[in-house]
Coordinates of C-alpha atoms and ligand atoms in Angstrom, one line a residue:
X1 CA -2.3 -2.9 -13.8
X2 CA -4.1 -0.3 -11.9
X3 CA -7.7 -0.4 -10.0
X4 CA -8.9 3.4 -8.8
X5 CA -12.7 3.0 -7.2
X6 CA -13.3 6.6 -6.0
X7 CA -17.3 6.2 -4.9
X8 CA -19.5 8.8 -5.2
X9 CA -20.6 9.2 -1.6
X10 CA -16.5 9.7 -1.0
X11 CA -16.8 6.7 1.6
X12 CA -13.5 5.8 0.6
X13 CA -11.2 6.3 -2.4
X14 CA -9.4 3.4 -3.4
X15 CA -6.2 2.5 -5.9
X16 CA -4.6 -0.9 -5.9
X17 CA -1.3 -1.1 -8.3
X18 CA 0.5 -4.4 -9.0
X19 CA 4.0 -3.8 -9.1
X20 CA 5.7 -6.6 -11.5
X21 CA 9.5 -5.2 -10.5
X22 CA 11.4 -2.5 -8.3
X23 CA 11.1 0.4 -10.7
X24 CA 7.1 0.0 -11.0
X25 CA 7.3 0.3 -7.4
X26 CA 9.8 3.7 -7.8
X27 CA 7.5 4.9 -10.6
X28 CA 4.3 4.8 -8.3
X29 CA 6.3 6.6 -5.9
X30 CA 7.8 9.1 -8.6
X31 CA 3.8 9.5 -10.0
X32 CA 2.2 10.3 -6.3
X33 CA 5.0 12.8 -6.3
X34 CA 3.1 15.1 -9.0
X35 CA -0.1 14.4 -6.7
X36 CA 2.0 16.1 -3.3
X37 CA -0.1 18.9 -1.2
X38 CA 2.4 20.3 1.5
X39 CA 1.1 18.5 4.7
X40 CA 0.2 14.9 3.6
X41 CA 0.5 12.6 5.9
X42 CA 1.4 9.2 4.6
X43 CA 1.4 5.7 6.3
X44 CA 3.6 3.0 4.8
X45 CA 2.6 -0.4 5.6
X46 CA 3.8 -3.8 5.1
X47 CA 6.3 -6.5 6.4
X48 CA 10.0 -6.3 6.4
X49 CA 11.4 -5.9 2.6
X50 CA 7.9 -5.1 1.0
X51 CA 9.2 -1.7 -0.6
X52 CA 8.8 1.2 1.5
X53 CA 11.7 2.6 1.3
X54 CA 11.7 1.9 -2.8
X55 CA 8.5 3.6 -2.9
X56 CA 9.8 6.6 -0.8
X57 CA 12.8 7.0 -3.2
X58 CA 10.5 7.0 -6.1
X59 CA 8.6 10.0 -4.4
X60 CA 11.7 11.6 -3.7
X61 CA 13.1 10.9 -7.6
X62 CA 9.8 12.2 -8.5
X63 CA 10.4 15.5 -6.9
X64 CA 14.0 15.8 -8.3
X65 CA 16.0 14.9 -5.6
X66 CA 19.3 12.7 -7.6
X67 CA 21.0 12.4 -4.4
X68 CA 21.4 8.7 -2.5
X69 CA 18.0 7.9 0.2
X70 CA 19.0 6.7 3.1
X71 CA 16.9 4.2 5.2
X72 CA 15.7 5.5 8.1
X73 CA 16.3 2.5 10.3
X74 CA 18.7 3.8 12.8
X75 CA 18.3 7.3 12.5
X76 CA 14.2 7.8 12.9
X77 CA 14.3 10.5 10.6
X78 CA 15.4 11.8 7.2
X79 CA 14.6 15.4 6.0
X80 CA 14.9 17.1 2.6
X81 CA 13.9 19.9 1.1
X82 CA 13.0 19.5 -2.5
X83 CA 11.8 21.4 -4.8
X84 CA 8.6 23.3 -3.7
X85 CA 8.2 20.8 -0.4
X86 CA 10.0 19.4 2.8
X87 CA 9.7 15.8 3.1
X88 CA 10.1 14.1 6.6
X89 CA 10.8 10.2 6.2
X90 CA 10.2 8.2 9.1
X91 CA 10.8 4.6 10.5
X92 CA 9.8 3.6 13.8
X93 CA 10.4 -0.3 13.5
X94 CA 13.7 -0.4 16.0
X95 CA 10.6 1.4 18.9
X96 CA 10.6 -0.9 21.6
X97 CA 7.7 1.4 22.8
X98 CA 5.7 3.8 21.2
X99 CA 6.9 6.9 24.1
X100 CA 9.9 6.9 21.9
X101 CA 8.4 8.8 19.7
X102 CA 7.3 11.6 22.0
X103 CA 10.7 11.3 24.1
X104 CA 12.2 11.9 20.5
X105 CA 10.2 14.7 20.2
X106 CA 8.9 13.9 16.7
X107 CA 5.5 15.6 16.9
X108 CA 6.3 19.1 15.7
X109 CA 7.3 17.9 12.3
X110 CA 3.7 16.3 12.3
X111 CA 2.6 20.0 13.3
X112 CA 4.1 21.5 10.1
X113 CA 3.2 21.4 6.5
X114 CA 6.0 19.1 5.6
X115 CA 5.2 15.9 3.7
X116 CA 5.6 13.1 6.5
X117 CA 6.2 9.4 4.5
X118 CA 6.2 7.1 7.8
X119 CA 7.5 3.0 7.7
X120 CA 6.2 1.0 10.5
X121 CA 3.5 3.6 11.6
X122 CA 2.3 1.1 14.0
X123 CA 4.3 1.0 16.9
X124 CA 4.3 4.7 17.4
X125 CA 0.4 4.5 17.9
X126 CA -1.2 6.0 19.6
X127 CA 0.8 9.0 19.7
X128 CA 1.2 9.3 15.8
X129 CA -1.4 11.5 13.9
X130 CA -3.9 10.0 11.6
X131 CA -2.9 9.6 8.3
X132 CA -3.8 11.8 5.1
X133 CA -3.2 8.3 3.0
X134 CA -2.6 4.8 3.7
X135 CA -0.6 2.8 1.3
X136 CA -0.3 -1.1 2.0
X137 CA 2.7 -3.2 0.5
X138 CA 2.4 -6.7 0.3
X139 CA 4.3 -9.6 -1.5
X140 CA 2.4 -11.1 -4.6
X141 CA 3.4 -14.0 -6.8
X142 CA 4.6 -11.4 -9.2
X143 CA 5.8 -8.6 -7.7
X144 CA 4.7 -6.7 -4.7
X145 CA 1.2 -5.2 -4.6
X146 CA 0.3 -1.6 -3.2
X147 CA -3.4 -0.6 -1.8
X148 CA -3.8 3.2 -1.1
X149 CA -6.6 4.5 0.8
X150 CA -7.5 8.2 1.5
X151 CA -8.3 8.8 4.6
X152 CA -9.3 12.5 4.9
X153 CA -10.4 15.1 2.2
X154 CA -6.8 15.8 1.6
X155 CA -6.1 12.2 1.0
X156 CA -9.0 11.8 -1.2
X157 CA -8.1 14.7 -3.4
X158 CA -4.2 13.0 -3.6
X159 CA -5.6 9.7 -5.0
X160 CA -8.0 11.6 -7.3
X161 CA -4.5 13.6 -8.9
X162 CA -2.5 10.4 -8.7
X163 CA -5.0 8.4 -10.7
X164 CA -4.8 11.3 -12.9
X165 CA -1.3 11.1 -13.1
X166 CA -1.0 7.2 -14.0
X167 CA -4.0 7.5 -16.5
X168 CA -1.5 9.9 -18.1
X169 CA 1.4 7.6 -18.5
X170 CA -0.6 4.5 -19.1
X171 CA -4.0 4.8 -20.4
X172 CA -5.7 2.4 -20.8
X173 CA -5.3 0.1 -17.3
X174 CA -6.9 2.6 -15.0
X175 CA -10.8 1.8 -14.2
X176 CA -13.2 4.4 -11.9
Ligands
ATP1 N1 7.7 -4.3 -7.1 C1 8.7 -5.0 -6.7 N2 9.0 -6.2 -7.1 C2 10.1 -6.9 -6.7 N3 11.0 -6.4 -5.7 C3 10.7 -5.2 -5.2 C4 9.6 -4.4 -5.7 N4 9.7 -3.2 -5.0 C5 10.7 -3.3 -4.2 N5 11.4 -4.5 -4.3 C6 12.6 -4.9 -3.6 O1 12.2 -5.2 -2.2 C7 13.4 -5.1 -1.4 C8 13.1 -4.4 -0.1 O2 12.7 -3.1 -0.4 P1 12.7 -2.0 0.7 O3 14.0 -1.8 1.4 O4 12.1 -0.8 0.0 O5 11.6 -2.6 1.8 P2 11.1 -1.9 3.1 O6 9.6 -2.2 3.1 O7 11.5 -0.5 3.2 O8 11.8 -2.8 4.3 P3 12.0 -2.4 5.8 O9 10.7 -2.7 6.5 O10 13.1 -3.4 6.2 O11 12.4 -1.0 5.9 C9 14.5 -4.4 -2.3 O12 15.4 -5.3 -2.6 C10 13.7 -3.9 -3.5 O13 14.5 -3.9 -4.6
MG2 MG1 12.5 0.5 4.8

């Protein structure tokens, strides 16, 4: 089931997406894809196991990429270039402080219009840039459930196409 409140004062755009099994969580991912502006910066958040990476696949699925996605637990970084867009996935969790990320020097892909997907966002804050979209995992008694929030106008207009997009594959769930 989806929920998409987009308010008309633009305060903030919201879309909340229970995700009964892995591949709804790949198919969110694979339908934000279509929604992609080169740029976007996304925040991934959520606990150990909550489906990140899943959802980062699905994106990456969605934007034809067949090859194997690697975690980027030890590495900090994954690039590809796929189809019209780079994509820059992060994940910061092994930081034991958040200068890591500047002594990494991380920032210039931030600087670019690459899509930047980040897990564990958190501990390279302060030094990370605001996100374009947030998206919340959490464990549900059915699933795992996903909150996305747009953040900036960029973000917003994201949401906007991926509600768009799921009201296109399934109907009738989606409410405004
Ligand atoms: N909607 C879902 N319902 C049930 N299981 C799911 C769902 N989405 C993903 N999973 C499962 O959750 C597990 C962990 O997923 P994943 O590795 O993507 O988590 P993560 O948030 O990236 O974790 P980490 O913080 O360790 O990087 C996987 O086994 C995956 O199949
Ligand atoms: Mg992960």
């Amino acid at each position: 089931m989806i929920e998409f409140i987009h308010p008309a004062d633009d305060s903030e755009t919201r879309l909340t997406a229970h995700l009964p099994a892995e591949i709804d969580t790949v198919a969110l991912g694979a339908a934000l894809a279509r929604a992609l502006q080169p740029g976007l910066k996304i925040w991934l958040r959520g606990n150990l196991g909550s489906g990140k990476t899943t959802f980062t696949r699905g994106v990456l699925r969605g934007l034809g990429h067949a090859a194997k996605v690697k975690s980027p637990t030890y590495t900090l970084i994954e690039p590809y270039s796929v189809s019209r867009l780079n994509l820059y996935h992060f994940d910061f969790y092994r930081f034991n402080s958040p200068d890591e990320y500047l002594d990494a020097g991380l920032d210039e892909y931030f600087a670019g219009d690459g899509v930047c997907l980040v897990e564990w966002p958190d501990k390279a804050v302060p030094y990370l840039p605001a996100p374009d979209l947030e998206i919340v995992l959490q464990p549900e008694a059915n699933g795992r459930r996903a909150d996305i929030t747009g953040q900036t106008d960029a973000g917003q207009k994201c949401l906007i196409e991926l509600a768009k997009a799921l009201r296109g594959a399934n109907p009738a769930p989606v409410s405004e």
